[in-house]
Structure formats: C-alpha cells, structure tokens
Amino acid sequence: MIDEITDFLFSLKMTIFSGIFLLIGIVFMIFHISTPIYLNPAWGTVIISGIPMLLLAMTRLIREKWISSALLIAIAMVASLLIGEIFAAGEVAWIMALGALLEDWTVDRAKKGLKNLINLTPQTGRRIVNGIEETVGVDEIKIGDTLRILPGESVPVDGKIINGTTSVDQSIMTGEALPIDKEIGDEVFCGTMNMYGAIDISATSLGENSSLQKLIDLVKLADEKQAPTQRIADKWATWLVPVALLIAIAAWLITGDIQRGVTVLVVFCPCALILATPTAIMAAIGQATKYGVLIKSGEALETLGSLNTLVFDKTGTLTYGNLEVSDIIPLKDSLSKTDLLKIIASCEKLSEHPLAKAVVKNAEEYKIDIEEPQEFKMYPGKGVTCKNSYGTIYAGSSKFLNENNIDVNVDKYLNNLKHEGKASIIVGLNGEVSGLIGLSDVIREDSKNMIENLKDLGTDCILLTGDNKETANYFAKQVGINKVYGNLLPEEKLSWIEKLKSKGKKVCMIGDGVNDAPALKTSDVSVAMGSVGSEVAIEAADIALLGDDIGKIPYLKKLSNSTLFTIKANIAMSMTINALAIICSVLGLLNPITGAIVHNAGSCLVVLNAALLYDRHFDDSIKKIDTENVEHTHYHYHNDGEHSHSHENIDIIDEIVTKNGIKHLHAHKHTLTRKSCENYHN
C-alpha cells in the first residue's frame, strides 16, 4: 500500500501539480501577499511531494536499514515545518521529487522484451493418435507423443523428426541466417519455424525443459541479476546525514538561533547532487538520439567509457543478414555464367526458399529473361526440379542430385565455398552436373573500419555466433577479429559473457537476434541493431542503433566519457555551492527562505550545465572510414538512351554486353586512394 501511494505521488502528473503550488507560493512572496500559515500554497507541495518522500525515507531506514539522501531531506522538511517555513519545506521536497522522476526515466528498463519472448512459445500442437489428428494445448503433450507440424507453423515442443523432410528457420535459437535442412532423425527446437515440408516429430522435452523455455529462463535470470543503481547522493548519505545534523545542532546551540540550524539543514540537502547524474544522462540520451542511437540506461552510459571487451554476434550485426549470389561456376564449356544463372533462376522461380529468392533476384538485377518452369516440383530440405528450354534441371544438395541418378563429383568447389562460409546450390542439367552457385551473407561496409577503431582504443574484439566454425572464421578474418567461437547456443553465448566478466573484463555485447537476448542482458553494456534486430533483442539491450550503424560505437565511448565529466563537474559545483551556503547559514546571512532560493539556484545551475551536453558536437570524434584496402566496383552502361548500373563482379560484364547489345559500358573500380577505369565498347 505504501509503495502504491509513493509511486502515485511521485508520478509526473502529481509532480507537475506540486510544482504549480510551489510556483504560486513564489508569486505570493514576490508580491507580498500574506495568508494564514495554514493557507500557504506551499502546503500543496509539501503534501504531494513531501509525504511520499517522508514515506520513502522511513521505508529505506526501517525496512531496508538504508540511510539515504531522502532521510536528510525529510529532516530538513520537518524542521522547516516546525518553525513555520512552509515554502522552504515544499522547495526541498519538490526538488527531491523532480530528481526521483528524472532518475526513473533514465534507469527504468522495459519488461516488454521478456513478454514478447514468452509470446513466442506455441500454445497448441497437432497430435497424432491412432492415425487421427487432434489439436491440443502444449500442456497436454507428453514425451513420446507424435506431433505433426505443417509448413509455416512453429514447433510446439522439442522433438526428433520421425517422418518427412523440411527446412527449419531456427534463428530464434542459433541466429543462423539460413534455414537448416532437416530429415528423419534430426532434432527440432520449440519455437522454431517449419518453412516448407510437413513433418512428424516425436516429443523429446516439454515445458520448462524445452529449449525455448530455457532461453526465457536465461533472460529472466539475467534481468534479475541487474542490481538497482543507487544515486551518488544516496551512496554518500551515510555520512551526509550525521554531518548535517551536527553542524545544524552546533549552529543552533552556539548562536541560540534555531533558524540558523534549520537553514543549514535546508541548504545541506543534496538536491543538486541528486540532479547531477540524471540531468546529464538525459542530455546525453537526447544527444545520442540525434545520431540515431537509443540509450535506455544511464548505467550503460557510465559503463561504456570503461569497457575493454566488445563481443559481436555475426549475422545481422557484422553482416546484413541478407544472402546474395557470390559465385557463378559453370562446369561445362558450352554454358556461360549468364546461361547457368538463367537455368537455375528459371528452376528456382517458384520456390520460396531464401536461397532461391536470392538467385532469382540476382538474375533480375542482370535483366536476364527468366523462363517459366514446367513440371516444377519442390522437395523440402533437398532441392527443386523442373523442365525448360535447356532440358531437365535438378538444383539442390549433392545428396538430392545423387538420389536422382546424377553423379556429383564437385567436392573441390563445395569445400572452397564452405571454407568461405558460403552456401551452395548444385545444378544438374540433363543428367549431368553443369555448375554451382555460391551464396553468401554480405559484410557491412563499416564493420572492418569499426573493428580497427576499437582496437586503436584498446578494446578487445570477440565473435560469438551460432553459425558453424568455418563460416564464423571466414567472416571474422574479413573484418579483422582474431578470437572466434562458433556453433554456440544461447546458453553458451551467455556462458562466454560470464566467463569474460569473471576475468575482470568490462564486456559490451552487440547482437540482433532473440538468441542473443540472454547474453545482452548479462553483459555490462549491451547494444542491439535497431532496424534489423528482433524486438526481444532490442528490448533486452541497453542501447539500440536505430540505423544499424555499428560505426557509432567509438562515438558512444566518447559520449560516455563526456557524460561522466559533466556529472563530476556538476557534483563539484553543487558541493561548492552547498559549502558556501552552509557557511552563510551559520553566520546568519541566510534564513530558511533565502537558503531555499540559493539551494534552488544551485540545482538550476546543475541542470543548465547538463543541458550543454545536448548540443555538444561529437561527430568529428568518429574516425572516418579507412578504405585503403576496401574496393568498391561500380559499372554504368547505356544502350540507346537506356541507362542502368551494377555493383556486381566484372567477370560477367562481357556476357552482358554480348547478350544485350550494349553500345557503351564504363566500369569504375576504385578505392579512396586510387581509381582505375576500364572501358568496354561493343
């Protein structure tokens, strides 16, 4: 009951009402409007802001054995009331309420992310009993039950496939960019999405033992481990309270004037000290928002400047998480790259698989005329087949082609693609292997430069990913990360974060997937990719990069350092003002009213100094992208007034010229330090 009353009276609406009463009291003083003491407008402030502050101080003192700054303010308020200084009592109470409100805005973390994660848990499943299908709640499913999962449905419990083949999107658990092909005997996880074929599974774990529930529990546990941040004033309150009381009592006894003692208590109140941290943090959060960075935790800002270890997820963080055709490898002299791309795009045109969509998109970018496939068939988790003007086509895995009597002997190419972290599609034409298509995730342009900047700042960079080790190693090498750990489940990522923290490291985790949420919660500071990241990851993180620009990390460190400097300057300024005001109070130069005004002026100065942080320029602190070794290739061509352009590799340009009758084509290959141009004329 007490907590509910305190929360209500400390709310924004009530704090505004409280401030209005205090403002009316100031107007009355300025225009010398006299009222009976019991009609003083400042009583409204005392009741609205003073009562919850008094309850808070007593609760902390009695229930939590905690001497907080609220106790000193409560003593000053009560002392002011006892000598009839209602305005002074209301002023210190309102400043305290304002500080508490600002503090709550900057350190509260939303719980919506955990709720969204819980909502991912399927509520029903299709159980097969004696050949009859029935829909049941997940709490009715037992280990060993046979469940059917149709395309587009989530897996209700962990299980093992006993019938059918498919591809499963298990990014929620591993963060892998590609759906994983599954067949009889393979495991599937609760909450993952069945993409294509219908499958039957045997339930292997239920409820609290399911993989998704364990992920939810990890996020809950990590959230509970986050200790509440005490205000600086509260940390110092243990000695502030007795010192203030001693000085006030001494001033009263020595001078015989109780007003001097009360004035000491009023000016001694650490309201400016309370405002020092939240106002600076709010200004910094506003500053970061202008640069497309959402900071949800003041504690994160304070920690960022001292972090020394940065841990990355791969897919969607260092990479875009979008597949593109990277290699076109014809294996027959009679086929050009354009022919091979046209053949497979035709076969994949009706497929919904992400690899198929990437192939078709690539062909469309080259303006290749894609044929309509005939007799199209899709085999979930294996591949596709069709007929077109070239003949009978099979496209998929080596196992799929072998099952259709096509001898596959392309291990050299497959191993090369796998070593580079690329997916592959083997193309069989009229009973023979005709070529391969390699597909790869795309590394963000600023990833390598950002890693170099962080290394220059003395930060250790580590890659933790659910992708296989070969893929992880390949991408890590491209961006310059030396410490790489792959094939990690969410609990293993979390375990690595805890291991690094146990060694005294200050760890920042950057990720974008649901599977990153436990690690994000556990790290000292966490950053989520705001545009491509899952909602759960964004809510779990302290910071969200709204434009997915990971190059902003050095900027964030600079902002953190400036914020800490502003906080320390505010503290020094507030302590200096308090010290001078205490001396003046003891000497009788201030009374409770003028002391409250001086006290308020100190708080205003702290707020103004913090506000300067909002307009400070930090963009020049972000190192320019070093593209000494980054190549960007751009092709521009035109044909009878029609213009187009491409960012693709140059190997296929001659074919484009030949096939499309292009009159002029200009290719520019350049870096920041050199440019080379090759002109092709048809």
Coordinates of C-alpha atoms in Angstrom, one line a residue, residues 19-589:
G19 CA 5.4 22.4 -8.8
I20 CA 2.3 24.6 -9.5
F21 CA 1.6 25.0 -5.8
L22 CA 5.3 26.0 -5.2
L23 CA 5.1 28.5 -8.1
I24 CA 2.0 30.1 -6.6
G25 CA 3.9 30.3 -3.3
I26 CA 6.8 32.2 -5.0
V27 CA 4.3 34.6 -6.6
F28 CA 2.8 35.3 -3.2
M29 CA 6.2 36.0 -1.8
I30 CA 7.2 38.3 -4.7
F31 CA 4.0 40.4 -4.4
H32 CA 4.0 40.2 -0.6
I33 CA 0.6 38.5 -0.5
S34 CA 0.1 37.4 3.1
T35 CA -2.0 34.4 4.0
P36 CA -2.6 32.5 7.3
I37 CA 0.1 29.8 7.6
Y38 CA -2.4 27.0 7.1
L39 CA -3.4 28.5 3.7
N40 CA 0.1 28.8 2.4
P41 CA 0.1 27.4 -1.2
A42 CA 3.4 25.6 -0.5
W43 CA 1.4 23.2 1.7
G44 CA 0.2 21.6 -1.6
T45 CA 3.8 20.9 -2.5
V46 CA 4.5 19.5 1.0
I47 CA 1.6 17.1 0.8
I48 CA 2.1 15.9 -2.7
S49 CA 5.9 15.7 -2.8
G50 CA 6.8 15.7 0.9
I51 CA 4.6 12.9 2.1
P52 CA 6.0 10.3 -0.4
M53 CA 9.5 11.5 0.3
L54 CA 9.0 11.1 4.0
L55 CA 7.5 7.6 3.5
L56 CA 10.4 6.7 1.2
A57 CA 13.0 7.8 3.8
M58 CA 11.3 5.8 6.6
T59 CA 10.9 2.7 4.4
R60 CA 14.5 2.7 3.5
L61 CA 15.6 3.4 7.1
I62 CA 13.3 0.8 8.8
R63 CA 12.7 -1.9 6.3
E64 CA 16.0 -1.8 4.3
K65 CA 18.3 -0.4 7.0
W66 CA 19.4 2.2 4.5
I67 CA 20.4 5.8 5.3
S68 CA 19.5 7.5 2.1
S69 CA 19.6 11.2 0.9
A70 CA 15.8 11.1 1.3
L71 CA 16.3 11.0 5.1
L72 CA 18.3 14.2 5.2
I73 CA 15.7 16.0 3.0
A74 CA 12.9 14.6 5.2
I75 CA 14.7 16.0 8.3
A76 CA 15.1 19.4 6.6
M77 CA 11.5 19.5 5.6
V78 CA 10.2 18.6 9.1
A79 CA 12.5 21.1 10.7
S80 CA 11.3 23.8 8.3
L81 CA 7.6 23.0 9.1
L82 CA 8.3 23.1 12.8
I83 CA 9.5 26.7 12.6
G84 CA 6.7 27.7 10.2
E85 CA 8.8 27.9 7.0
I86 CA 6.4 26.2 4.7
F87 CA 7.9 27.4 1.4
A88 CA 11.4 26.1 2.4
A89 CA 9.8 22.7 3.3
G90 CA 8.0 22.5 0.0
E91 CA 11.0 23.5 -2.1
V92 CA 13.3 20.8 -0.9
A93 CA 10.5 18.2 -1.2
W94 CA 9.7 19.2 -4.8
I95 CA 13.4 19.2 -5.9
M96 CA 13.7 15.7 -4.5
A97 CA 10.6 14.6 -6.4
L98 CA 11.9 16.0 -9.6
G99 CA 15.2 14.3 -9.2
A100 CA 13.5 10.9 -8.5
L101 CA 11.4 11.4 -11.6
L102 CA 14.4 12.1 -13.8
E103 CA 16.2 9.2 -12.3
D104 CA 13.3 6.8 -13.0
W105 CA 13.2 8.0 -16.7
T106 CA 16.9 7.2 -17.2
V107 CA 17.3 3.9 -15.4
D108 CA 14.0 2.1 -15.9
R109 CA 14.2 -0.8 -18.4
A110 CA 11.2 -2.0 -20.2
K111 CA 9.9 -5.5 -19.5
K112 CA 8.2 -5.8 -22.8
G113 CA 11.0 -7.8 -24.4
L114 CA 10.6 -10.6 -22.0
K115 CA 6.8 -10.6 -22.6
N116 CA 7.4 -10.8 -26.3
L117 CA 9.8 -13.7 -25.8
I118 CA 7.2 -15.6 -23.8
N119 CA 4.7 -14.9 -26.5
L120 CA 6.9 -16.8 -29.0
T121 CA 6.1 -20.1 -27.1
P122 CA 3.4 -22.0 -29.2
Q123 CA 0.2 -22.7 -27.3
T124 CA -1.1 -25.7 -29.3
G125 CA 0.2 -28.6 -31.3
R126 CA -1.2 -31.2 -33.7
R127 CA -1.1 -34.6 -32.0
I128 CA -1.5 -37.8 -34.0
V129 CA -3.3 -40.7 -32.1
N130 CA -4.1 -43.9 -34.0
G131 CA -3.8 -42.0 -37.3
I132 CA -6.2 -39.3 -36.2
E133 CA -5.1 -35.7 -35.9
E134 CA -6.2 -33.6 -33.0
T135 CA -5.3 -30.1 -31.8
V136 CA -4.2 -30.0 -28.2
G137 CA -2.7 -27.5 -25.8
V138 CA 1.0 -27.8 -25.3
D139 CA 0.5 -28.7 -21.6
E140 CA -1.4 -31.8 -22.7
I141 CA 1.6 -33.1 -24.9
K142 CA 3.6 -35.9 -23.3
I143 CA 7.1 -37.2 -24.1
G144 CA 6.9 -39.7 -27.0
D145 CA 3.8 -38.2 -28.5
T146 CA 3.7 -37.9 -32.3
L147 CA 3.1 -34.4 -33.5
R148 CA 2.6 -33.0 -37.0
I149 CA 4.0 -29.6 -38.0
L150 CA 2.7 -28.1 -41.2
P151 CA 4.7 -25.5 -43.3
G152 CA 4.5 -22.1 -41.7
E153 CA 3.8 -23.5 -38.2
S154 CA 6.0 -23.2 -35.1
V155 CA 7.4 -26.3 -33.5
P156 CA 5.4 -26.7 -30.2
V157 CA 8.0 -28.8 -28.2
D158 CA 11.5 -30.1 -28.7
G159 CA 11.4 -33.3 -30.7
K160 CA 13.0 -35.6 -33.3
I161 CA 11.8 -36.0 -36.8
I162 CA 10.3 -39.4 -37.5
N163 CA 8.7 -38.7 -40.9
G164 CA 9.2 -36.2 -43.7
T165 CA 11.9 -33.6 -44.7
T166 CA 11.9 -29.9 -44.4
S167 CA 13.9 -26.7 -43.8
V168 CA 13.6 -25.1 -40.4
D169 CA 14.2 -21.4 -39.5
Q170 CA 15.9 -21.8 -36.1
S171 CA 17.4 -18.3 -36.0
I172 CA 15.4 -17.8 -32.7
M173 CA 17.8 -20.3 -31.1
T174 CA 21.1 -20.1 -33.0
G175 CA 20.9 -16.8 -35.0
E176 CA 21.8 -18.7 -38.2
A177 CA 20.9 -16.7 -41.3
L178 CA 19.8 -19.7 -43.4
P179 CA 17.0 -22.2 -42.8
I180 CA 18.5 -25.6 -41.8
D181 CA 17.6 -28.6 -43.9
K182 CA 16.1 -31.4 -41.7
E183 CA 15.4 -35.0 -42.3
I184 CA 14.4 -38.1 -40.3
G185 CA 16.4 -38.4 -37.1
D186 CA 17.2 -34.7 -36.9
E187 CA 16.3 -32.6 -33.8
V188 CA 13.9 -29.6 -34.0
F189 CA 13.5 -27.0 -31.2
C190 CA 10.5 -25.5 -29.6
G191 CA 9.6 -22.1 -31.1
T192 CA 11.5 -22.6 -34.4
M193 CA 9.6 -22.2 -37.7
N194 CA 8.9 -25.0 -40.1
M195 CA 9.4 -23.5 -43.5
Y196 CA 8.3 -25.9 -46.2
G197 CA 7.5 -29.7 -45.9
A198 CA 5.1 -31.2 -43.4
I199 CA 6.9 -33.3 -40.8
D200 CA 6.0 -35.6 -37.9
I201 CA 8.1 -35.5 -34.8
S202 CA 8.4 -37.4 -31.5
A203 CA 8.3 -35.1 -28.5
T204 CA 11.6 -35.3 -26.5
S205 CA 11.3 -32.5 -24.0
L206 CA 8.3 -30.4 -22.6
G207 CA 7.5 -27.3 -20.8
E208 CA 10.3 -26.0 -18.5
N209 CA 12.8 -28.4 -20.1
S210 CA 12.2 -27.1 -23.7
S211 CA 14.9 -25.2 -25.4
L212 CA 12.7 -22.0 -25.8
Q213 CA 11.7 -22.1 -22.1
K214 CA 15.4 -22.4 -21.1
L215 CA 16.1 -19.3 -23.2
I216 CA 13.2 -17.4 -21.5
D217 CA 14.6 -18.5 -18.1
L218 CA 18.1 -17.3 -19.0
V219 CA 16.7 -13.8 -19.9
K220 CA 14.7 -13.7 -16.6
L221 CA 17.7 -14.7 -14.6
A222 CA 20.0 -12.2 -16.3
D223 CA 17.4 -9.5 -15.7
E224 CA 17.2 -10.3 -12.0
K225 CA 20.9 -10.1 -11.7
Q226 CA 20.8 -6.4 -12.7
A227 CA 21.3 -4.6 -9.3
P228 CA 19.4 -1.2 -9.0
T229 CA 21.7 1.8 -9.4
Q230 CA 22.0 3.9 -6.4
R231 CA 22.2 7.7 -6.8
I232 CA 25.5 9.3 -5.9
A233 CA 23.8 11.2 -3.2
D234 CA 22.4 8.0 -1.7
K235 CA 25.9 6.5 -1.6
W236 CA 27.2 9.5 0.3
A237 CA 24.1 9.8 2.6
T238 CA 25.7 7.6 5.3
W239 CA 28.0 10.5 6.3
L240 CA 26.0 13.4 4.9
V241 CA 23.1 12.9 7.4
P242 CA 25.2 12.9 10.6
V243 CA 27.4 15.7 9.4
A244 CA 24.4 17.9 8.5
L245 CA 22.8 17.2 11.9
L246 CA 26.0 18.0 13.8
I247 CA 26.5 21.3 12.0
A248 CA 22.8 22.3 12.3
I249 CA 22.7 21.5 16.1
A250 CA 26.1 23.2 16.7
A251 CA 24.9 26.4 14.8
W252 CA 21.7 26.4 16.9
L253 CA 23.4 25.8 20.3
I254 CA 26.2 28.3 19.7
T255 CA 24.1 31.1 18.3
G256 CA 20.9 30.3 20.1
D257 CA 19.0 30.8 16.8
I258 CA 17.1 27.8 15.7
Q259 CA 16.5 29.3 12.3
R260 CA 20.2 29.1 11.6
G261 CA 20.2 25.4 12.3
V262 CA 17.1 24.8 10.1
T263 CA 18.7 26.9 7.3
V264 CA 21.8 24.7 7.5
L265 CA 19.6 21.6 7.0
V266 CA 17.8 23.2 4.0
V267 CA 21.0 24.2 2.2
F268 CA 22.7 21.0 3.1
C269 CA 20.1 19.0 1.2
P270 CA 21.8 17.2 -1.7
C271 CA 19.2 18.1 -4.3
A272 CA 21.7 19.5 -6.8
L273 CA 23.8 16.3 -6.1
I274 CA 20.7 14.2 -6.8
L275 CA 20.1 16.1 -10.1
A276 CA 23.8 15.9 -11.2
T277 CA 23.6 12.4 -12.7
P278 CA 20.1 12.1 -14.2
T279 CA 20.1 15.5 -15.9
A280 CA 23.5 14.8 -17.5
I281 CA 22.3 11.4 -18.6
M282 CA 19.1 12.7 -20.0
A283 CA 21.0 15.3 -22.1
A284 CA 23.4 12.6 -23.3
I285 CA 20.5 10.4 -24.3
G286 CA 19.0 13.3 -26.2
Q287 CA 22.3 13.9 -27.9
A288 CA 22.6 10.2 -28.9
T289 CA 19.1 10.2 -30.3
K290 CA 20.1 12.9 -32.7
Y291 CA 22.7 10.5 -34.1
G292 CA 20.2 7.6 -34.4
V293 CA 21.2 5.9 -31.1
L294 CA 18.6 5.0 -28.5
I295 CA 20.1 4.7 -25.0
K296 CA 17.8 3.2 -22.4
S297 CA 20.0 3.0 -19.4
G298 CA 22.0 5.7 -17.6
E299 CA 24.2 2.9 -16.1
A300 CA 25.1 1.9 -19.6
L301 CA 26.4 5.4 -20.4
E302 CA 28.5 5.4 -17.3
T303 CA 30.0 1.9 -18.1
L304 CA 30.6 2.5 -21.8
G305 CA 33.7 4.6 -21.3
S306 CA 35.5 2.0 -19.3
L307 CA 34.6 -1.1 -21.3
N308 CA 37.6 -3.1 -22.7
T309 CA 36.0 -6.1 -24.4
L310 CA 33.5 -6.0 -27.2
V311 CA 31.6 -9.2 -28.2
F312 CA 29.8 -9.4 -31.5
D313 CA 27.2 -11.7 -33.0
K314 CA 27.7 -12.2 -36.7
T315 CA 24.5 -12.4 -38.7
G316 CA 22.7 -9.1 -38.8
T317 CA 25.4 -7.4 -36.8
L318 CA 28.7 -7.6 -38.7
T319 CA 26.7 -8.7 -41.7
Y320 CA 23.4 -7.5 -43.2
G321 CA 21.8 -10.9 -42.8
N322 CA 20.8 -10.9 -46.5
L323 CA 22.0 -13.6 -48.9
E324 CA 23.4 -12.6 -52.3
V325 CA 24.9 -14.6 -55.1
S326 CA 28.6 -14.5 -54.8
D327 CA 29.9 -17.2 -57.2
I328 CA 28.6 -18.5 -60.6
I329 CA 30.7 -21.5 -61.6
P330 CA 29.8 -23.2 -64.9
L331 CA 31.3 -26.7 -65.3
K332 CA 30.6 -27.2 -69.0
D333 CA 32.3 -25.3 -71.8
S334 CA 29.0 -24.9 -73.6
L335 CA 27.5 -22.9 -70.7
S336 CA 28.3 -19.3 -69.9
K337 CA 27.7 -17.7 -66.5
T338 CA 24.7 -16.0 -67.9
D339 CA 23.3 -19.3 -69.2
L340 CA 23.9 -21.0 -65.8
L341 CA 22.2 -18.1 -63.9
K342 CA 19.3 -18.2 -66.3
I343 CA 18.9 -22.0 -66.0
I344 CA 18.8 -22.0 -62.2
A345 CA 16.7 -18.8 -61.9
S346 CA 14.1 -20.5 -64.0
C347 CA 14.1 -23.6 -61.9
E348 CA 14.0 -21.6 -58.6
K349 CA 11.4 -19.1 -59.7
L350 CA 8.5 -20.7 -58.0
S351 CA 10.4 -21.7 -54.8
E352 CA 10.0 -19.8 -51.6
H353 CA 13.4 -20.8 -50.2
P354 CA 15.7 -17.9 -49.3
L355 CA 18.5 -19.3 -51.5
A356 CA 16.1 -19.5 -54.4
K357 CA 14.9 -15.9 -53.9
A358 CA 18.5 -14.7 -53.8
V359 CA 19.2 -16.4 -57.1
V360 CA 16.1 -15.1 -58.8
K361 CA 16.8 -11.6 -57.5
N362 CA 20.3 -11.7 -58.9
A363 CA 19.1 -12.8 -62.3
E364 CA 16.6 -9.9 -62.3
E365 CA 19.3 -7.4 -61.5
Y366 CA 21.2 -8.6 -64.6
K367 CA 17.9 -8.2 -66.6
I368 CA 18.1 -11.8 -67.6
D369 CA 14.8 -13.1 -69.2
I370 CA 13.8 -15.9 -66.8
E371 CA 11.7 -18.7 -68.3
E372 CA 8.6 -20.1 -66.7
P373 CA 9.4 -23.5 -65.3
Q374 CA 7.5 -26.5 -66.4
E375 CA 6.6 -29.5 -64.2
F376 CA 8.1 -27.8 -61.2
K377 CA 8.5 -29.8 -58.0
M378 CA 9.9 -28.9 -54.7
Y379 CA 11.4 -31.4 -52.3
P380 CA 11.6 -29.7 -48.8
G381 CA 15.1 -29.8 -47.3
K382 CA 16.6 -31.2 -50.6
G383 CA 16.1 -29.1 -53.7
V384 CA 13.8 -28.4 -56.7
T385 CA 13.4 -29.8 -60.2
C386 CA 11.7 -28.6 -63.4
K387 CA 11.9 -28.5 -67.2
N388 CA 12.6 -25.6 -69.5
S389 CA 14.2 -24.9 -72.9
Y390 CA 17.5 -26.2 -71.7
G391 CA 16.1 -29.5 -70.6
T392 CA 15.5 -31.3 -67.3
I393 CA 17.0 -29.4 -64.3
Y394 CA 17.7 -30.5 -60.8
A395 CA 19.0 -27.9 -58.3
G396 CA 19.9 -28.6 -54.7
S397 CA 22.2 -30.5 -52.5
S398 CA 24.7 -33.2 -53.7
K399 CA 22.5 -35.8 -51.9
F400 CA 19.5 -34.7 -53.8
L401 CA 21.2 -35.0 -57.1
N402 CA 22.7 -38.4 -56.3
E403 CA 19.2 -39.6 -55.4
N404 CA 18.1 -38.6 -58.9
N405 CA 21.0 -40.6 -60.6
I406 CA 23.2 -37.6 -61.2
D407 CA 26.8 -38.3 -60.4
V408 CA 28.2 -35.5 -58.3
N409 CA 31.9 -35.0 -58.2
V410 CA 32.5 -31.4 -57.3
D411 CA 34.0 -31.7 -53.8
K412 CA 36.7 -29.3 -54.6
Y413 CA 34.3 -26.5 -55.4
L414 CA 32.0 -27.3 -52.5
N415 CA 34.9 -27.3 -50.0
N416 CA 36.1 -24.0 -51.3
L417 CA 32.7 -22.4 -50.9
K418 CA 32.2 -23.9 -47.5
H419 CA 35.6 -22.7 -46.3
E420 CA 34.5 -19.2 -47.3
G421 CA 31.3 -19.5 -45.3
K422 CA 29.1 -19.7 -48.4
A423 CA 26.0 -21.8 -49.1
S424 CA 25.9 -23.7 -52.4
I425 CA 23.4 -24.9 -55.0
I426 CA 24.5 -27.7 -57.4
V427 CA 22.9 -27.5 -60.8
G428 CA 22.2 -30.7 -62.7
L429 CA 21.2 -30.4 -66.4
N430 CA 20.0 -33.4 -68.4
G431 CA 21.6 -36.0 -66.1
E432 CA 24.9 -34.2 -65.6
V433 CA 26.3 -31.7 -63.2
S434 CA 26.5 -28.4 -65.0
G435 CA 27.6 -25.9 -62.4
L436 CA 27.4 -24.4 -58.9
I437 CA 26.0 -21.3 -57.4
G438 CA 27.6 -19.8 -54.3
L439 CA 25.7 -17.6 -52.0
S440 CA 26.9 -15.5 -49.1
D441 CA 25.8 -13.1 -46.4
V442 CA 27.1 -9.6 -47.0
I443 CA 29.5 -7.9 -44.6
R444 CA 28.6 -4.4 -43.6
E445 CA 30.9 -1.8 -45.2
D446 CA 31.9 -0.2 -41.9
S447 CA 32.5 -3.4 -40.0
K448 CA 36.2 -3.7 -40.7
N449 CA 36.8 0.0 -40.1
M450 CA 34.9 -0.1 -36.8
I451 CA 36.9 -3.1 -35.5
E452 CA 40.1 -1.2 -36.4
N453 CA 38.9 1.9 -34.5
L454 CA 38.0 -0.2 -31.4
K455 CA 41.4 -1.9 -31.5
D456 CA 43.0 1.6 -31.6
L457 CA 41.0 2.4 -28.5
G458 CA 42.5 -0.6 -26.7
T459 CA 39.3 -2.7 -27.0
D460 CA 39.5 -6.5 -27.4
C461 CA 37.0 -7.8 -30.1
I462 CA 35.5 -11.3 -30.0
L463 CA 33.0 -13.1 -32.3
L464 CA 30.4 -15.4 -30.7
T465 CA 28.0 -16.9 -33.3
G466 CA 25.6 -19.8 -33.8
D467 CA 27.0 -20.3 -37.3
N468 CA 29.4 -23.2 -38.0
K469 CA 33.0 -22.6 -37.2
E470 CA 34.2 -22.4 -40.8
T471 CA 31.7 -19.7 -41.6
A472 CA 32.5 -17.8 -38.4
N473 CA 36.3 -17.9 -39.1
Y474 CA 35.9 -16.7 -42.7
F475 CA 33.8 -13.7 -41.7
A476 CA 35.9 -12.9 -38.7
K477 CA 39.0 -12.8 -40.9
Q478 CA 37.3 -10.4 -43.3
V479 CA 36.7 -7.8 -40.6
G480 CA 39.8 -8.4 -38.5
I481 CA 38.6 -10.3 -35.5
N482 CA 41.1 -12.9 -34.2
K483 CA 39.1 -14.5 -31.4
V484 CA 36.2 -16.6 -32.8
Y485 CA 33.8 -19.1 -31.3
G486 CA 31.1 -20.8 -33.4
N487 CA 28.3 -23.3 -33.1
L488 CA 27.1 -21.6 -29.9
L489 CA 23.6 -21.9 -28.4
P490 CA 22.2 -19.0 -26.4
E491 CA 23.3 -20.5 -23.0
E492 CA 26.8 -21.0 -24.4
K493 CA 27.0 -17.3 -25.5
L494 CA 25.8 -16.3 -22.0
S495 CA 28.4 -18.6 -20.5
W496 CA 31.2 -16.9 -22.5
I497 CA 30.0 -13.5 -21.3
E498 CA 30.0 -14.6 -17.7
K499 CA 33.5 -16.2 -18.2
L500 CA 34.9 -12.9 -19.6
K501 CA 33.3 -10.9 -16.7
S502 CA 34.7 -13.3 -14.1
K503 CA 38.2 -12.4 -15.5
G504 CA 37.6 -8.7 -14.7
K505 CA 36.6 -7.7 -18.2
K506 CA 34.1 -4.9 -18.9
V507 CA 32.0 -6.5 -21.6
C508 CA 29.8 -4.9 -24.2
M509 CA 27.7 -7.3 -26.3
I510 CA 26.3 -6.4 -29.8
G511 CA 23.6 -8.6 -31.3
D512 CA 20.3 -8.6 -33.1
G513 CA 18.6 -11.9 -32.6
V514 CA 16.3 -13.5 -30.0
N515 CA 19.1 -15.9 -29.2
D516 CA 21.3 -13.0 -28.2
A517 CA 18.9 -11.8 -25.5
P518 CA 20.4 -13.7 -22.5
A519 CA 23.9 -12.6 -23.4
L520 CA 22.7 -9.0 -24.0
K521 CA 21.1 -8.9 -20.5
T522 CA 24.2 -10.4 -18.8
S523 CA 26.9 -8.2 -20.3
D524 CA 27.9 -4.9 -18.6
V525 CA 26.6 -2.9 -21.6
S526 CA 24.5 -4.3 -24.5
V527 CA 23.8 -2.9 -28.0
A528 CA 21.2 -4.2 -30.4
M529 CA 20.7 -3.4 -34.1
G530 CA 17.5 -1.4 -34.1
S531 CA 16.4 -1.8 -37.7
V532 CA 17.1 -5.5 -38.4
G533 CA 17.2 -6.7 -34.8
S534 CA 14.4 -8.7 -33.2
E535 CA 12.1 -6.8 -30.8
V536 CA 13.2 -9.1 -28.0
A537 CA 16.9 -8.3 -28.5
I538 CA 16.2 -4.5 -28.8
E539 CA 14.2 -4.6 -25.5
A540 CA 16.9 -6.7 -23.8
A541 CA 19.7 -4.3 -24.8
D542 CA 20.7 -1.1 -23.1
I543 CA 21.4 0.7 -26.4
A544 CA 19.8 0.3 -29.8
L545 CA 21.4 1.5 -33.0
L546 CA 18.4 2.7 -34.9
G547 CA 20.2 2.9 -38.2
D548 CA 22.2 -0.3 -37.6
D549 CA 25.4 1.8 -37.9
I550 CA 27.9 -0.1 -35.7
G551 CA 30.5 2.6 -36.6
K552 CA 28.8 4.6 -33.9
I553 CA 30.4 2.6 -31.1
P554 CA 33.5 4.9 -30.9
Y555 CA 31.1 7.8 -30.8
L556 CA 29.3 6.2 -27.9
K557 CA 32.5 5.8 -25.9
K558 CA 33.3 9.5 -26.5
L559 CA 29.8 10.5 -25.4
S560 CA 30.2 8.3 -22.3
N561 CA 33.4 10.0 -21.3
S562 CA 31.9 13.5 -21.7
T563 CA 28.9 12.5 -19.7
L564 CA 31.0 11.3 -16.8
F565 CA 33.0 14.5 -16.9
T566 CA 29.8 16.6 -16.8
I567 CA 28.5 14.5 -13.9
K568 CA 31.7 15.1 -11.9
A569 CA 31.7 18.8 -12.8
N570 CA 28.1 19.0 -11.5
I571 CA 28.9 17.3 -8.3
A572 CA 31.9 19.6 -7.7
M573 CA 29.8 22.6 -8.4
S574 CA 26.9 21.5 -6.2
M575 CA 29.2 20.7 -3.3
T576 CA 30.9 24.1 -3.6
I577 CA 27.6 25.9 -3.6
N578 CA 26.4 23.9 -0.6
A579 CA 29.6 24.6 1.3
L580 CA 29.4 28.3 0.8
A581 CA 25.7 28.3 1.6
I582 CA 26.4 26.4 4.9
I583 CA 28.9 29.0 5.9
C584 CA 26.5 31.8 5.2
S585 CA 23.7 30.0 7.1
V586 CA 25.9 29.5 10.2
L587 CA 26.9 33.3 10.0
G588 CA 23.2 34.2 9.8
L589 CA 23.5 35.7 6.3

